[in-house]
mmCIF file of C-alpha atoms in Angstrom:
data_model
loop_
_atom_site.group_PDB
_atom_site.id
_atom_site.type_symbol
_atom_site.label_atom_id
_atom_site.label_comp_id
_atom_site.label_asym_id
_atom_site.label_seq_id
_atom_site.Cartn_x
_atom_site.Cartn_y
_atom_site.Cartn_z
ATOM 1 C CA UNK A 52 63.823 -28.777 83.203
ATOM 2 C CA UNK A 53 66.405 -31.278 84.558
ATOM 3 C CA UNK A 54 65.233 -34.867 84.731
ATOM 4 C CA UNK A 55 65.511 -35.006 88.517
ATOM 5 C CA UNK A 56 63.014 -32.106 88.713
ATOM 6 C CA UNK A 57 60.428 -33.946 86.603
ATOM 7 C CA UNK A 58 57.642 -35.549 88.612
ATOM 8 C CA UNK A 59 56.701 -39.155 87.759
ATOM 9 C CA UNK A 60 53.299 -38.045 86.492
ATOM 10 C CA UNK A 61 55.016 -35.621 84.098
ATOM 11 C CA UNK A 62 56.989 -38.337 82.324
ATOM 12 C CA UNK A 63 55.500 -39.291 78.982
ATOM 13 C CA UNK A 64 55.961 -42.188 76.588
ATOM 14 C CA UNK A 65 56.311 -41.430 72.878
ATOM 15 C CA UNK A 66 54.510 -43.802 70.485
ATOM 16 C CA UNK A 67 56.048 -41.862 67.586
ATOM 17 C CA UNK A 68 59.626 -42.689 68.641
ATOM 18 C CA UNK A 69 58.695 -46.353 69.018
ATOM 19 C CA UNK A 70 57.249 -46.406 65.524
ATOM 20 C CA UNK A 71 60.324 -44.570 64.234
ATOM 21 C CA UNK A 72 62.585 -47.140 65.932
ATOM 22 C CA UNK A 73 60.741 -49.989 64.231
ATOM 23 C CA UNK A 74 60.998 -48.261 60.840
ATOM 24 C CA UNK A 75 64.709 -47.625 61.397
ATOM 25 C CA UNK A 76 65.355 -51.279 62.235
ATOM 26 C CA UNK A 77 63.564 -52.367 59.056
ATOM 27 C CA UNK A 78 65.526 -49.859 56.960
ATOM 28 C CA UNK A 79 68.836 -50.954 58.490
ATOM 29 C CA UNK A 80 67.999 -54.589 57.808
ATOM 30 C CA UNK A 81 67.123 -53.697 54.217
ATOM 31 C CA UNK A 82 70.388 -51.798 53.722
ATOM 32 C CA UNK A 83 72.430 -54.584 55.333
ATOM 33 C CA UNK A 84 70.935 -57.435 53.293
ATOM 34 C CA UNK A 85 70.292 -55.820 49.900
ATOM 35 C CA UNK A 86 70.232 -57.236 47.181
ATOM 36 C CA UNK A 87 68.971 -60.377 49.034
ATOM 37 C CA UNK A 88 70.846 -62.813 46.779
ATOM 38 C CA UNK A 89 71.469 -65.492 49.403
ATOM 39 C CA UNK A 90 73.644 -68.506 48.626
ATOM 40 C CA UNK A 91 74.843 -71.518 50.560
ATOM 41 C CA UNK A 92 78.008 -70.710 52.553
ATOM 42 C CA UNK A 93 80.979 -72.930 53.367
ATOM 43 C CA UNK A 94 81.264 -71.518 56.899
ATOM 44 C CA UNK A 95 78.871 -71.135 59.782
ATOM 45 C CA UNK A 96 76.860 -67.935 60.261
ATOM 46 C CA UNK A 97 78.721 -67.015 63.464
ATOM 47 C CA UNK A 98 82.241 -68.067 62.474
ATOM 48 C CA UNK A 99 83.029 -64.415 61.792
ATOM 49 C CA UNK A 100 83.057 -63.767 65.546
ATOM 50 C CA UNK A 101 86.337 -65.653 65.920
ATOM 51 C CA UNK A 102 87.868 -64.757 62.556
ATOM 52 C CA UNK A 103 91.090 -62.694 62.342
ATOM 53 C CA UNK A 104 90.752 -58.952 62.081
ATOM 54 C CA UNK A 105 90.214 -57.880 58.460
ATOM 55 C CA UNK A 106 93.239 -56.269 56.819
ATOM 56 C CA UNK A 107 91.215 -54.003 54.540
ATOM 57 C CA UNK A 108 89.394 -52.120 57.314
ATOM 58 C CA UNK A 109 89.921 -48.343 57.004
ATOM 59 C CA UNK A 110 89.210 -45.407 59.289
ATOM 60 C CA UNK A 111 86.353 -44.450 56.971
ATOM 61 C CA UNK A 112 84.723 -47.857 57.462
ATOM 62 C CA UNK A 113 85.048 -47.606 61.244
ATOM 63 C CA UNK A 114 83.562 -44.114 61.420
ATOM 64 C CA UNK A 115 80.754 -45.059 59.018
ATOM 65 C CA UNK A 116 79.823 -48.120 61.076
ATOM 66 C CA UNK A 117 79.743 -46.092 64.288
ATOM 67 C CA UNK A 118 77.656 -43.298 62.779
ATOM 68 C CA UNK A 119 75.332 -45.788 61.080
ATOM 69 C CA UNK A 120 74.172 -47.267 64.399
ATOM 70 C CA UNK A 121 74.207 -44.034 66.386
ATOM 71 C CA UNK A 122 70.557 -43.170 65.478
ATOM 72 C CA UNK A 123 69.534 -46.644 66.651
ATOM 73 C CA UNK A 124 70.886 -45.921 70.119
ATOM 74 C CA UNK A 125 69.208 -42.524 70.225
ATOM 75 C CA UNK A 126 65.791 -43.843 69.202
ATOM 76 C CA UNK A 127 66.080 -46.873 71.491
ATOM 77 C CA UNK A 128 66.564 -44.683 74.578
ATOM 78 C CA UNK A 129 63.729 -42.369 73.510
ATOM 79 C CA UNK A 130 61.422 -45.315 72.809
ATOM 80 C CA UNK A 131 62.099 -46.931 76.194
ATOM 81 C CA UNK A 132 61.264 -43.751 78.107
ATOM 82 C CA UNK A 133 59.846 -43.542 80.762
ATOM 83 C CA UNK A 134 59.885 -47.250 81.658
ATOM 84 C CA UNK A 135 63.658 -47.459 81.348
ATOM 85 C CA UNK A 136 65.870 -44.426 81.858
ATOM 86 C CA UNK A 137 69.514 -43.545 82.381
ATOM 87 C CA UNK A 138 72.111 -46.317 82.442
ATOM 88 C CA UNK A 139 69.486 -49.015 82.077
ATOM 89 C CA UNK A 140 68.223 -47.501 78.818
ATOM 90 C CA UNK A 141 71.749 -47.040 77.462
ATOM 91 C CA UNK A 142 72.593 -50.674 78.174
ATOM 92 C CA UNK A 143 69.367 -51.742 76.449
ATOM 93 C CA UNK A 144 70.324 -49.650 73.397
ATOM 94 C CA UNK A 145 73.756 -51.288 73.397
ATOM 95 C CA UNK A 146 72.246 -54.792 73.586
ATOM 96 C CA UNK A 147 69.841 -53.929 70.754
ATOM 97 C CA UNK A 148 72.794 -52.762 68.656
ATOM 98 C CA UNK A 149 74.705 -55.979 69.379
ATOM 99 C CA UNK A 150 71.739 -58.206 68.531
ATOM 100 C CA UNK A 151 70.778 -56.346 65.359
ATOM 101 C CA UNK A 152 74.317 -56.023 64.042
ATOM 102 C CA UNK A 153 75.188 -59.588 65.047
ATOM 103 C CA UNK A 154 72.135 -60.921 63.233
ATOM 104 C CA UNK A 155 72.841 -58.860 60.104
ATOM 105 C CA UNK A 156 76.486 -59.955 60.019
ATOM 106 C CA UNK A 157 75.429 -63.589 60.405
ATOM 107 C CA UNK A 158 73.021 -63.294 57.478
ATOM 108 C CA UNK A 159 75.680 -61.547 55.406
ATOM 109 C CA UNK A 160 77.630 -64.803 55.552
ATOM 110 C CA UNK A 161 75.202 -66.050 52.892
ATOM 111 C CA UNK A 162 75.539 -62.929 50.676
ATOM 112 C CA UNK A 163 78.373 -63.187 48.123
ATOM 113 C CA UNK A 164 78.570 -59.391 47.864
ATOM 114 C CA UNK A 165 79.023 -58.854 51.608
ATOM 115 C CA UNK A 166 81.654 -59.896 54.134
ATOM 116 C CA UNK A 167 80.696 -60.631 57.737
ATOM 117 C CA UNK A 168 83.112 -58.916 60.122
ATOM 118 C CA UNK A 169 83.617 -58.908 63.874
ATOM 119 C CA UNK A 170 84.970 -55.359 63.572
ATOM 120 C CA UNK A 171 81.677 -54.268 61.991
ATOM 121 C CA UNK A 172 79.828 -55.811 64.929
ATOM 122 C CA UNK A 173 82.054 -54.050 67.471
ATOM 123 C CA UNK A 174 81.849 -50.621 65.768
ATOM 124 C CA UNK A 175 78.092 -50.897 65.217
ATOM 125 C CA UNK A 176 77.566 -51.769 68.880
ATOM 126 C CA UNK A 177 79.798 -48.851 69.857
ATOM 127 C CA UNK A 178 77.664 -46.547 67.706
ATOM 128 C CA UNK A 179 74.482 -47.719 69.445
ATOM 129 C CA UNK A 180 76.147 -47.211 72.839
ATOM 130 C CA UNK A 181 77.260 -43.664 71.969
ATOM 131 C CA UNK A 182 73.831 -42.837 70.552
ATOM 132 C CA UNK A 183 72.160 -44.027 73.744
ATOM 133 C CA UNK A 184 74.530 -41.950 75.889
ATOM 134 C CA UNK A 185 73.807 -38.868 73.760
ATOM 135 C CA UNK A 186 70.047 -39.376 74.045
ATOM 136 C CA UNK A 187 69.875 -39.684 77.842
ATOM 137 C CA UNK A 188 70.213 -35.966 78.688
ATOM 138 C CA UNK A 189 67.818 -35.061 75.845
ATOM 139 C CA UNK A 190 65.085 -37.534 76.696
ATOM 140 C CA UNK A 191 63.375 -35.612 79.465
ATOM 141 C CA UNK A 192 63.568 -32.161 77.787
ATOM 142 C CA UNK A 193 62.252 -33.667 74.555
ATOM 143 C CA UNK A 194 59.530 -35.994 75.813
ATOM 144 C CA UNK A 195 58.607 -34.679 79.260
ATOM 145 C CA UNK A 196 57.638 -31.106 80.085
ATOM 146 C CA UNK A 197 61.037 -29.694 79.216
ATOM 147 C CA UNK A 198 62.168 -26.811 77.029
ATOM 148 C CA UNK A 199 62.358 -28.914 73.852
ATOM 149 C CA UNK A 200 58.821 -30.136 74.343
ATOM 150 C CA UNK A 201 57.761 -26.569 75.098
ATOM 151 C CA UNK A 202 59.254 -25.352 71.801
ATOM 152 C CA UNK A 203 57.666 -28.285 69.976
ATOM 153 C CA UNK A 204 54.174 -27.264 71.064
ATOM 154 C CA UNK A 205 54.865 -23.522 70.934
ATOM 155 C CA UNK A 206 55.968 -23.680 67.297
ATOM 156 C CA UNK A 207 54.123 -26.678 65.867
ATOM 157 C CA UNK A 208 50.532 -27.876 65.947
ATOM 158 C CA UNK A 209 49.822 -30.458 68.614
ATOM 159 C CA UNK A 210 48.751 -33.153 66.132
ATOM 160 C CA UNK A 211 51.438 -32.500 63.511
ATOM 161 C CA UNK A 212 53.753 -35.383 64.471
ATOM 162 C CA UNK A 213 53.310 -37.291 61.192
ATOM 163 C CA UNK A 214 53.878 -34.141 59.172
ATOM 164 C CA UNK A 215 56.984 -33.277 61.208
ATOM 165 C CA UNK A 216 58.419 -36.721 60.432
ATOM 166 C CA UNK A 217 57.733 -36.202 56.711
ATOM 167 C CA UNK A 218 59.457 -32.822 56.853
ATOM 168 C CA UNK A 219 62.453 -34.318 58.667
ATOM 169 C CA UNK A 220 62.801 -36.937 55.913
ATOM 170 C CA UNK A 221 62.589 -34.425 53.045
ATOM 171 C CA UNK A 222 66.206 -33.142 53.216
ATOM 172 C CA UNK A 223 67.460 -36.739 53.175
ATOM 173 C CA UNK A 224 65.388 -37.444 50.072
ATOM 174 C CA UNK A 225 67.722 -35.025 48.249
ATOM 175 C CA UNK A 226 70.756 -37.245 48.898
ATOM 176 C CA UNK A 227 70.221 -39.351 45.801
ATOM 177 C CA UNK A 228 71.374 -37.774 42.484
ATOM 178 C CA UNK A 229 68.348 -36.576 40.534
ATOM 179 C CA UNK A 230 67.654 -35.033 37.160
ATOM 180 C CA UNK A 231 66.198 -31.877 38.733
ATOM 181 C CA UNK A 232 66.752 -30.211 42.079
ATOM 182 C CA UNK A 233 63.936 -31.327 44.441
ATOM 183 C CA UNK A 234 62.725 -33.599 41.609
ATOM 184 C CA UNK A 235 61.597 -36.465 43.838
ATOM 185 C CA UNK A 236 58.858 -38.954 43.029
ATOM 186 C CA UNK A 237 59.861 -40.561 39.715
ATOM 187 C CA UNK A 238 58.760 -43.960 41.021
ATOM 188 C CA UNK A 239 56.043 -44.251 38.360
ATOM 189 C CA UNK A 240 58.657 -43.781 35.621
ATOM 190 C CA UNK A 241 60.818 -46.503 37.161
ATOM 191 C CA UNK A 242 57.903 -48.926 37.446
ATOM 192 C CA UNK A 243 57.040 -48.135 33.827
ATOM 193 C CA UNK A 244 60.618 -48.916 32.740
ATOM 194 C CA UNK A 245 60.594 -52.167 34.691
ATOM 195 C CA UNK A 246 57.488 -53.422 32.882
ATOM 196 C CA UNK A 247 57.305 -55.472 29.726
ATOM 197 C CA UNK A 248 56.431 -53.363 26.627
ATOM 198 C CA UNK A 249 53.245 -55.405 26.129
ATOM 199 C CA UNK A 250 52.100 -54.438 29.624
ATOM 200 C CA UNK A 251 52.821 -50.742 29.099
ATOM 201 C CA UNK A 252 51.022 -50.882 25.738
ATOM 202 C CA UNK A 253 47.881 -52.231 27.406
ATOM 203 C CA UNK A 254 48.080 -49.484 30.038
ATOM 204 C CA UNK A 255 48.208 -46.854 27.278
ATOM 205 C CA UNK A 256 45.165 -48.468 25.674
ATOM 206 C CA UNK A 257 43.264 -48.300 28.958
ATOM 207 C CA UNK A 258 44.296 -44.687 29.633
ATOM 208 C CA UNK A 259 44.504 -43.074 26.173
ATOM 209 C CA UNK A 260 44.963 -39.581 27.587
ATOM 210 C CA UNK A 261 48.203 -40.728 29.185
ATOM 211 C CA UNK A 262 49.801 -41.378 25.828
ATOM 212 C CA UNK A 263 48.593 -38.013 24.539
ATOM 213 C CA UNK A 264 50.064 -36.286 27.585
ATOM 214 C CA UNK A 265 53.388 -38.045 27.025
ATOM 215 C CA UNK A 266 53.414 -36.919 23.377
ATOM 216 C CA UNK A 267 52.502 -33.368 24.395
ATOM 217 C CA UNK A 268 55.319 -33.153 26.936
ATOM 218 C CA UNK A 269 57.756 -34.656 24.427
ATOM 219 C CA UNK A 270 56.801 -31.957 21.903
ATOM 220 C CA UNK A 271 57.244 -29.279 24.555
ATOM 221 C CA UNK A 272 60.573 -30.757 25.582
ATOM 222 C CA UNK A 273 61.786 -30.409 22.009
ATOM 223 C CA UNK A 274 61.291 -26.629 22.091
ATOM 224 C CA UNK A 275 61.834 -25.895 25.796
ATOM 225 C CA UNK A 276 65.245 -25.876 27.418
ATOM 226 C CA UNK A 277 66.328 -28.171 30.237
ATOM 227 C CA UNK A 278 66.795 -25.063 32.396
ATOM 228 C CA UNK A 279 63.102 -24.180 31.984
ATOM 229 C CA UNK A 280 61.949 -27.596 33.141
ATOM 230 C CA UNK A 281 64.406 -27.515 36.036
ATOM 231 C CA UNK A 282 63.069 -24.110 37.031
ATOM 232 C CA UNK A 283 59.484 -25.385 37.090
ATOM 233 C CA UNK A 284 60.355 -28.591 38.950
ATOM 234 C CA UNK A 285 62.616 -26.848 41.487
ATOM 235 C CA UNK A 286 60.013 -24.150 42.086
ATOM 236 C CA UNK A 287 57.308 -26.794 42.593
ATOM 237 C CA UNK A 288 59.502 -28.710 45.034
ATOM 238 C CA UNK A 289 60.341 -25.528 46.944
ATOM 239 C CA UNK A 290 56.683 -24.511 47.200
ATOM 240 C CA UNK A 291 55.634 -28.028 48.205
ATOM 241 C CA UNK A 292 58.192 -28.405 51.005
ATOM 242 C CA UNK A 293 57.751 -24.845 52.267
ATOM 243 C CA UNK A 294 53.953 -24.840 52.358
ATOM 244 C CA UNK A 295 53.927 -28.328 53.848
ATOM 245 C CA UNK A 296 56.106 -27.004 56.668
ATOM 246 C CA UNK A 297 53.737 -24.089 57.305
ATOM 247 C CA UNK A 298 50.864 -26.567 57.684
ATOM 248 C CA UNK A 299 52.668 -27.974 60.716
ATOM 249 C CA UNK A 300 53.548 -24.579 62.244
ATOM 250 C CA UNK A 301 51.538 -22.331 64.490
ATOM 251 C CA UNK A 302 51.143 -18.707 63.467
ATOM 252 C CA UNK A 303 53.359 -17.655 66.385
ATOM 253 C CA UNK A 304 56.253 -19.806 65.155
ATOM 254 C CA UNK A 305 59.345 -18.140 63.602
ATOM 255 C CA UNK A 306 58.412 -19.435 60.170
ATOM 256 C CA UNK A 307 61.117 -17.787 58.099
ATOM 257 C CA UNK A 308 64.046 -19.010 60.266
ATOM 258 C CA UNK A 309 62.565 -22.510 60.456
ATOM 259 C CA UNK A 310 62.029 -22.667 56.689
ATOM 260 C CA UNK A 311 65.536 -21.353 56.059
ATOM 261 C CA UNK A 312 66.972 -23.989 58.394
ATOM 262 C CA UNK A 313 65.066 -26.741 56.574
ATOM 263 C CA UNK A 314 66.288 -25.644 53.140
ATOM 264 C CA UNK A 315 69.856 -25.126 54.374
ATOM 265 C CA UNK A 316 69.819 -28.716 55.675
ATOM 266 C CA UNK A 317 68.593 -29.946 52.286
ATOM 267 C CA UNK A 318 71.297 -27.999 50.423
ATOM 268 C CA UNK A 319 73.982 -29.203 52.845
ATOM 269 C CA UNK A 320 72.961 -32.860 52.501
ATOM 270 C CA UNK A 321 72.816 -32.469 48.718
ATOM 271 C CA UNK A 322 76.320 -30.982 48.592
ATOM 272 C CA UNK A 323 77.924 -33.397 51.061
ATOM 273 C CA UNK A 324 76.472 -36.500 49.407
ATOM 274 C CA UNK A 325 77.421 -35.195 45.946
ATOM 275 C CA UNK A 326 81.011 -34.786 47.154
ATOM 276 C CA UNK A 327 80.993 -38.294 48.649
ATOM 277 C CA UNK A 328 79.292 -39.988 45.715
ATOM 278 C CA UNK A 329 81.236 -38.309 42.911
ATOM 279 C CA UNK A 330 84.137 -36.083 43.966
ATOM 280 C CA UNK A 331 84.653 -32.954 46.106
ATOM 281 C CA UNK A 332 84.972 -30.916 42.907
ATOM 282 C CA UNK A 333 81.391 -31.916 41.988
ATOM 283 C CA UNK A 334 79.832 -31.049 45.349
ATOM 284 C CA UNK A 335 77.941 -28.092 43.874
ATOM 285 C CA UNK A 336 77.243 -29.348 40.362
ATOM 286 C CA UNK A 337 73.558 -29.302 41.238
ATOM 287 C CA UNK A 338 73.703 -25.480 41.546
ATOM 288 C CA UNK A 339 72.532 -24.652 38.021
ATOM 289 C CA UNK A 340 70.718 -21.674 36.566
ATOM 290 C CA UNK A 341 67.431 -23.577 36.484
ATOM 291 C CA UNK A 342 67.795 -24.665 40.107
ATOM 292 C CA UNK A 343 68.571 -21.114 41.264
ATOM 293 C CA UNK A 344 65.652 -19.605 39.343
ATOM 294 C CA UNK A 345 63.325 -22.313 40.658
ATOM 295 C CA UNK A 346 64.310 -21.790 44.298
ATOM 296 C CA UNK A 347 63.970 -18.005 43.978
ATOM 297 C CA UNK A 348 60.522 -18.275 42.344
ATOM 298 C CA UNK A 349 59.418 -20.820 44.911
ATOM 299 C CA UNK A 350 60.634 -18.595 47.753
ATOM 300 C CA UNK A 351 58.620 -15.664 46.372
ATOM 301 C CA UNK A 352 55.506 -17.849 46.232
ATOM 302 C CA UNK A 353 56.129 -18.901 49.843
ATOM 303 C CA UNK A 354 56.422 -15.278 50.960
ATOM 304 C CA UNK A 355 53.068 -14.479 49.349
ATOM 305 C CA UNK A 356 51.100 -17.620 50.188
ATOM 306 C CA UNK A 357 52.799 -18.622 53.442
ATOM 307 C CA UNK A 358 50.516 -16.426 55.552
ATOM 308 C CA UNK A 359 47.338 -17.394 53.740
ATOM 309 C CA UNK A 360 44.529 -19.560 55.133
ATOM 310 C CA UNK A 361 45.438 -23.136 55.923
ATOM 311 C CA UNK A 362 43.093 -24.526 53.275
ATOM 312 C CA UNK A 363 44.692 -22.323 50.613
ATOM 313 C CA UNK A 364 48.196 -23.397 51.638
ATOM 314 C CA UNK A 365 47.162 -27.033 51.511
ATOM 315 C CA UNK A 366 45.569 -26.603 48.071
ATOM 316 C CA UNK A 367 48.672 -24.864 46.692
ATOM 317 C CA UNK A 368 50.917 -27.564 48.151
ATOM 318 C CA UNK A 369 48.745 -30.217 46.495
ATOM 319 C CA UNK A 370 48.876 -28.357 43.164
ATOM 320 C CA UNK A 371 52.678 -28.062 43.388
ATOM 321 C CA UNK A 372 52.894 -31.778 44.183
ATOM 322 C CA UNK A 373 50.768 -32.728 41.163
ATOM 323 C CA UNK A 374 52.905 -30.563 38.842
ATOM 324 C CA UNK A 375 56.055 -32.087 40.310
ATOM 325 C CA UNK A 376 54.882 -35.683 39.888
ATOM 326 C CA UNK A 377 53.628 -35.145 36.329
ATOM 327 C CA UNK A 378 56.863 -33.554 35.150
ATOM 328 C CA UNK A 379 59.382 -35.884 36.826
ATOM 329 C CA UNK A 380 57.517 -38.958 35.599
ATOM 330 C CA UNK A 381 56.530 -37.947 32.061
ATOM 331 C CA UNK A 382 59.293 -35.645 30.858
ATOM 332 C CA UNK A 383 61.867 -37.422 28.676
ATOM 333 C CA UNK A 384 65.004 -38.219 30.643
ATOM 334 C CA UNK A 385 67.955 -35.919 30.072
ATOM 335 C CA UNK A 386 70.653 -37.919 28.211
ATOM 336 C CA UNK A 387 73.450 -36.301 30.235
ATOM 337 C CA UNK A 388 71.765 -37.321 33.490
ATOM 338 C CA UNK A 389 71.330 -40.914 32.298
ATOM 339 C CA UNK A 390 74.946 -41.077 31.129
ATOM 340 C CA UNK A 391 76.134 -39.788 34.502
ATOM 341 C CA UNK A 392 74.164 -42.467 36.363
ATOM 342 C CA UNK A 393 75.417 -45.239 34.077
ATOM 343 C CA UNK A 394 79.034 -44.226 34.653
ATOM 344 C CA UNK A 395 78.494 -43.680 38.375
ATOM 345 C CA UNK A 396 80.476 -46.103 40.519
ATOM 346 C CA UNK A 397 78.674 -46.202 43.834
ATOM 347 C CA UNK A 398 81.235 -48.433 45.550
ATOM 348 C CA UNK A 399 81.000 -48.322 49.337
ATOM 349 C CA UNK A 400 77.921 -46.061 49.222
ATOM 350 C CA UNK A 401 75.696 -48.515 47.366
ATOM 351 C CA UNK A 402 73.594 -49.499 50.391
ATOM 352 C CA UNK A 403 73.145 -45.911 51.545
ATOM 353 C CA UNK A 404 72.111 -44.967 48.011
ATOM 354 C CA UNK A 405 69.527 -47.754 47.891
ATOM 355 C CA UNK A 406 67.797 -46.246 50.932
ATOM 356 C CA UNK A 407 68.177 -42.697 49.607
ATOM 357 C CA UNK A 408 66.706 -43.682 46.256
ATOM 358 C CA UNK A 409 63.654 -45.351 47.771
ATOM 359 C CA UNK A 410 63.143 -42.328 49.995
ATOM 360 C CA UNK A 411 63.338 -39.998 46.982
ATOM 361 C CA UNK A 412 60.931 -42.229 45.078
ATOM 362 C CA UNK A 413 58.278 -42.586 47.784
ATOM 363 C CA UNK A 414 58.377 -39.330 49.813
ATOM 364 C CA UNK A 415 56.045 -37.347 47.491
ATOM 365 C CA UNK A 416 53.466 -40.149 47.520
ATOM 366 C CA UNK A 417 53.432 -40.224 51.315
ATOM 367 C CA UNK A 418 52.815 -36.475 51.203
ATOM 368 C CA UNK A 419 50.065 -37.025 48.622
ATOM 369 C CA UNK A 420 48.290 -39.408 50.992
ATOM 370 C CA UNK A 421 48.581 -36.860 53.797
ATOM 371 C CA UNK A 422 47.215 -33.978 51.714
ATOM 372 C CA UNK A 423 44.336 -36.026 50.297
ATOM 373 C CA UNK A 424 43.399 -37.054 53.841
ATOM 374 C CA UNK A 425 43.512 -33.387 54.824
ATOM 375 C CA UNK A 426 40.876 -32.530 52.209
ATOM 376 C CA UNK A 427 38.731 -35.617 52.813
ATOM 377 C CA UNK A 428 35.256 -34.341 53.867
ATOM 378 C CA UNK A 429 34.823 -37.314 56.189
ATOM 379 C CA UNK A 430 38.209 -36.732 57.804
ATOM 380 C CA UNK A 431 38.003 -35.853 61.479
ATOM 381 C CA UNK A 432 41.742 -35.925 62.056
ATOM 382 C CA UNK A 433 44.258 -33.353 63.242
ATOM 383 C CA UNK A 434 44.400 -31.328 60.030
ATOM 384 C CA UNK A 435 40.695 -30.560 60.016
ATOM 385 C CA UNK A 436 40.545 -29.886 63.730
ATOM 386 C CA UNK A 437 43.496 -27.533 63.478
ATOM 387 C CA UNK A 438 41.755 -25.674 60.684
ATOM 388 C CA UNK A 439 38.680 -25.163 62.880
ATOM 389 C CA UNK A 440 40.833 -23.620 65.592
ATOM 390 C CA UNK A 441 41.970 -20.802 63.294
#
């Protein structure tokens, strides 16, 4: 439905896009200012505006800066709808890009590891402007009663917005190099490694079964192959993501094509980022025997359980999540994986990898909160109401 055919009473605001815009701004600020080691500078915060053009700027840097702020422009236009539309919304997205990038560049003056640049400001603002222009023709079909909104409610449950956002983030969680394919969620292991040995010893005293479980998995790891563990972890991740997606879909939705599209996106992001982070020759190093077996087993489980009752799918997704979290956090780290990370020179991708790593660490725990809320007897939210409509 073209925007000029939409009646004023049919235009709808989207709280979800406004929340997403806020989250994106916070993430961009985090990526721009990490590692937050501010020092006193010999120049003013806005002196970069009148500095000569940097000699080391490459085409890659320009394209990256434009693409980095393009989502900001898209979300800004969507978040402003329907109060501001068309050229007015695009200009607002452009101004937001200028203010955000200008502020980040000014703060980078005080970061020894970063260089404030007027070219970065110009390319970031251009990215926000292009993103806003791209979003204008999509705003009404997506948010008003257009064909995109029609497909959204024809294929997905009405109250599945949070789950759809989690599913959209899952392929990007695969961007960071991991020990196992789909092996997200090793945040507990990292926190454990960050702690003082005395602290971890007291934790083991408080939870004695935890130490026994660690010893048991270490004994199993001594006799089991890495491929076996990768098969189990990859299968658990496949089942978790696939069943989670079915919880958001209506029974009339084309589930198999949608699931295939989601997994193809994850594989594509994994391959592209592997080529960027290491070398093009290593783009498919993650395609191992264990990963293939795990995906195939997980796909078979999805074919069998994907049409089951919603409660059963939720329970199986929760079980797969628990298995995934236990294994990625308690299995001994593969020495080859650790050696690869230690020799990995992140270079220009360091700030992207910081975001990707935190996403890989936290995504399973966000899903855990969602699934536990789904099975909460006192919960009166969308998941329970959707189950009653079956």
